[in-house]
Amino acid sequence: MKSHIGQKRAAWWFTHVAQWRQSDMSKAGYCAKHSLNLSSFRYWLRKSSTATMDASTTIVPLPFTLVPKLSSISLLVGNRYALDIPADFDEAALARLLSVLESRC
């Protein structure tokens, strides 16, 4: 089972794939316009066309935006991690977490 963040990421990329298919743009042009990594876009394009879905599976594209909240900070690290950090976070713990994530991106 995919994580909630993984499902959001897939839906975000599948939305871009669907929007690109409806456009008259090249892959490179669409990615440049939307500040997307072309290699990542190609990966999700392949994934969307080879995805096997049974009758009970439906992919619903959802817009994915990071909206600042009063009680937390949202942070996207590369294309792999999305963090929701509470306003009263421990700076030392966050620094350690970011150093681990940066080494993996």
PDB file of C-alpha atoms in Angstrom:
ATOM      1  CA  MET A   1       0.000   0.000   0.000  1.00  0.00           C
ATOM      2  CA  LYS A   2       1.316   3.433  -0.922  1.00  0.00           C
ATOM      3  CA  SER A   3       1.857   6.035   1.738  1.00  0.00           C
ATOM      4  CA  HIS A   4      -0.351   9.104   1.781  1.00  0.00           C
ATOM      5  CA  ILE A   5       2.567  11.239   0.562  1.00  0.00           C
ATOM      6  CA  GLY A   6       3.334   8.704  -2.179  1.00  0.00           C
ATOM      7  CA  GLN A   7      -0.278   8.819  -3.346  1.00  0.00           C
ATOM      8  CA  LYS A   8      -0.213  12.634  -3.384  1.00  0.00           C
ATOM      9  CA  ARG A   9       3.053  12.664  -5.345  1.00  0.00           C
ATOM     10  CA  ALA A  10       1.707  10.171  -7.914  1.00  0.00           C
ATOM     11  CA  ALA A  11      -1.524  12.149  -8.293  1.00  0.00           C
ATOM     12  CA  TRP A  12       0.476  15.380  -8.714  1.00  0.00           C
ATOM     13  CA  TRP A  13       2.635  13.856 -11.462  1.00  0.00           C
ATOM     14  CA  PHE A  14      -0.328  12.130 -13.166  1.00  0.00           C
ATOM     15  CA  THR A  15      -2.098  15.514 -13.243  1.00  0.00           C
ATOM     16  CA  HIS A  16       0.901  16.996 -15.053  1.00  0.00           C
ATOM     17  CA  VAL A  17       0.993  14.035 -17.462  1.00  0.00           C
ATOM     18  CA  ALA A  18      -2.707  14.514 -18.248  1.00  0.00           C
ATOM     19  CA  GLN A  19      -2.276  18.259 -18.724  1.00  0.00           C
ATOM     20  CA  TRP A  20       0.722  17.691 -21.026  1.00  0.00           C
ATOM     21  CA  ARG A  21      -1.286  15.204 -23.112  1.00  0.00           C
ATOM     22  CA  GLN A  22      -3.998  17.846 -23.596  1.00  0.00           C
ATOM     23  CA  SER A  23      -1.448  20.485 -24.594  1.00  0.00           C
ATOM     24  CA  ASP A  24       0.324  20.864 -27.923  1.00  0.00           C
ATOM     25  CA  MET A  25       3.673  21.196 -26.169  1.00  0.00           C
ATOM     26  CA  SER A  26       6.752  19.000 -26.342  1.00  0.00           C
ATOM     27  CA  LYS A  27       7.763  17.198 -23.147  1.00  0.00           C
ATOM     28  CA  ALA A  28      10.779  19.475 -22.757  1.00  0.00           C
ATOM     29  CA  GLY A  29       8.711  22.615 -23.376  1.00  0.00           C
ATOM     30  CA  TYR A  30       6.024  21.596 -20.889  1.00  0.00           C
ATOM     31  CA  CYS A  31       8.626  20.743 -18.241  1.00  0.00           C
ATOM     32  CA  ALA A  32      10.449  24.038 -18.753  1.00  0.00           C
ATOM     33  CA  LYS A  33       7.201  26.011 -18.487  1.00  0.00           C
ATOM     34  CA  HIS A  34       6.205  24.248 -15.255  1.00  0.00           C
ATOM     35  CA  SER A  35       9.732  23.965 -13.761  1.00  0.00           C
ATOM     36  CA  LEU A  36       9.651  20.161 -13.840  1.00  0.00           C
ATOM     37  CA  ASN A  37      12.606  17.814 -14.115  1.00  0.00           C
ATOM     38  CA  LEU A  38      12.392  16.252 -17.588  1.00  0.00           C
ATOM     39  CA  SER A  39      13.793  12.886 -16.454  1.00  0.00           C
ATOM     40  CA  SER A  40      11.251  12.688 -13.627  1.00  0.00           C
ATOM     41  CA  PHE A  41       8.473  13.662 -16.021  1.00  0.00           C
ATOM     42  CA  ARG A  42       9.483  10.870 -18.422  1.00  0.00           C
ATOM     43  CA  TYR A  43       9.521   8.394 -15.512  1.00  0.00           C
ATOM     44  CA  TRP A  44       5.960   9.326 -14.499  1.00  0.00           C
ATOM     45  CA  LEU A  45       4.834   9.315 -18.139  1.00  0.00           C
ATOM     46  CA  ARG A  46       6.072   5.716 -18.475  1.00  0.00           C
ATOM     47  CA  LYS A  47       4.556   4.830 -15.123  1.00  0.00           C
ATOM     48  CA  SER A  48       1.180   6.280 -16.131  1.00  0.00           C
ATOM     49  CA  SER A  49       1.094   4.379 -19.413  1.00  0.00           C
ATOM     50  CA  THR A  50       2.189   1.040 -17.912  1.00  0.00           C
ATOM     51  CA  ALA A  51       0.086   1.244 -14.762  1.00  0.00           C
ATOM     52  CA  THR A  52      -2.172  -1.756 -14.495  1.00  0.00           C
ATOM     53  CA  MET A  53      -5.465  -0.982 -12.896  1.00  0.00           C
ATOM     54  CA  ASP A  54      -8.216  -3.349 -11.925  1.00  0.00           C
ATOM     55  CA  ALA A  55     -11.905  -2.393 -12.012  1.00  0.00           C
ATOM     56  CA  SER A  56     -11.840  -1.057  -8.445  1.00  0.00           C
ATOM     57  CA  THR A  57      -8.836   1.237  -9.005  1.00  0.00           C
ATOM     58  CA  THR A  58      -9.319   4.814 -10.079  1.00  0.00           C
ATOM     59  CA  ILE A  59      -6.657   7.496 -10.236  1.00  0.00           C
ATOM     60  CA  VAL A  60      -8.081  10.895  -9.505  1.00  0.00           C
ATOM     61  CA  PRO A  61      -5.650  13.729 -10.235  1.00  0.00           C
ATOM     62  CA  LEU A  62      -5.505  16.159  -7.342  1.00  0.00           C
ATOM     63  CA  PRO A  63      -3.828  19.527  -7.342  1.00  0.00           C
ATOM     64  CA  PHE A  64      -0.848  19.473  -5.019  1.00  0.00           C
ATOM     65  CA  THR A  65       0.109  22.792  -3.528  1.00  0.00           C
ATOM     66  CA  LEU A  66       2.064  23.585  -0.418  1.00  0.00           C
ATOM     67  CA  VAL A  67      -0.054  26.063   1.499  1.00  0.00           C
ATOM     68  CA  PRO A  68       1.455  27.635   4.595  1.00  0.00           C
ATOM     69  CA  LYS A  69      -0.548  26.950   7.742  1.00  0.00           C
ATOM     70  CA  LEU A  70      -0.487  28.982  10.904  1.00  0.00           C
ATOM     71  CA  SER A  71       0.492  26.019  13.042  1.00  0.00           C
ATOM     72  CA  SER A  72       3.026  24.331  10.756  1.00  0.00           C
ATOM     73  CA  ILE A  73       5.548  24.692   7.946  1.00  0.00           C
ATOM     74  CA  SER A  74       5.375  22.524   4.820  1.00  0.00           C
ATOM     75  CA  LEU A  75       8.673  21.580   3.200  1.00  0.00           C
ATOM     76  CA  LEU A  76       9.306  19.665  -0.026  1.00  0.00           C
ATOM     77  CA  VAL A  77      12.796  18.109  -0.181  1.00  0.00           C
ATOM     78  CA  GLY A  78      13.681  17.259  -3.779  1.00  0.00           C
ATOM     79  CA  ASN A  79      10.978  15.227  -5.479  1.00  0.00           C
ATOM     80  CA  ARG A  80      11.012  12.553  -2.805  1.00  0.00           C
ATOM     81  CA  TYR A  81       9.980  13.952   0.576  1.00  0.00           C
ATOM     82  CA  ALA A  82       7.233  16.259   1.818  1.00  0.00           C
ATOM     83  CA  LEU A  83       7.382  17.300   5.466  1.00  0.00           C
ATOM     84  CA  ASP A  84       4.782  19.036   7.604  1.00  0.00           C
ATOM     85  CA  ILE A  85       6.732  20.622  10.457  1.00  0.00           C
ATOM     86  CA  PRO A  86       4.860  21.903  13.529  1.00  0.00           C
ATOM     87  CA  ALA A  87       5.471  25.524  14.537  1.00  0.00           C
ATOM     88  CA  ASP A  88       7.104  24.422  17.803  1.00  0.00           C
ATOM     89  CA  PHE A  89       9.645  22.097  16.113  1.00  0.00           C
ATOM     90  CA  ASP A  90      12.984  21.141  17.646  1.00  0.00           C
ATOM     91  CA  GLU A  91      15.642  22.842  15.490  1.00  0.00           C
ATOM     92  CA  ALA A  92      18.361  20.288  16.265  1.00  0.00           C
ATOM     93  CA  ALA A  93      16.114  17.350  15.349  1.00  0.00           C
ATOM     94  CA  LEU A  94      15.058  19.060  12.115  1.00  0.00           C
ATOM     95  CA  ALA A  95      18.700  19.765  11.180  1.00  0.00           C
ATOM     96  CA  ARG A  96      19.578  16.084  11.697  1.00  0.00           C
ATOM     97  CA  LEU A  97      16.553  14.966   9.669  1.00  0.00           C
ATOM     98  CA  LEU A  98      17.383  17.320   6.784  1.00  0.00           C
ATOM     99  CA  SER A  99      21.014  16.158   6.673  1.00  0.00           C
ATOM    100  CA  VAL A 100      19.827  12.548   6.354  1.00  0.00           C
ATOM    101  CA  LEU A 101      17.284  13.426   3.649  1.00  0.00           C
ATOM    102  CA  GLU A 102      19.733  15.598   1.669  1.00  0.00           C
ATOM    103  CA  SER A 103      22.183  12.706   1.499  1.00  0.00           C
ATOM    104  CA  ARG A 104      19.456  10.575  -0.106  1.00  0.00           C
ATOM    105  CA  CYS A 105      18.196  13.090  -2.697  1.00  0.00           C
TER     106      CYS A 105
END
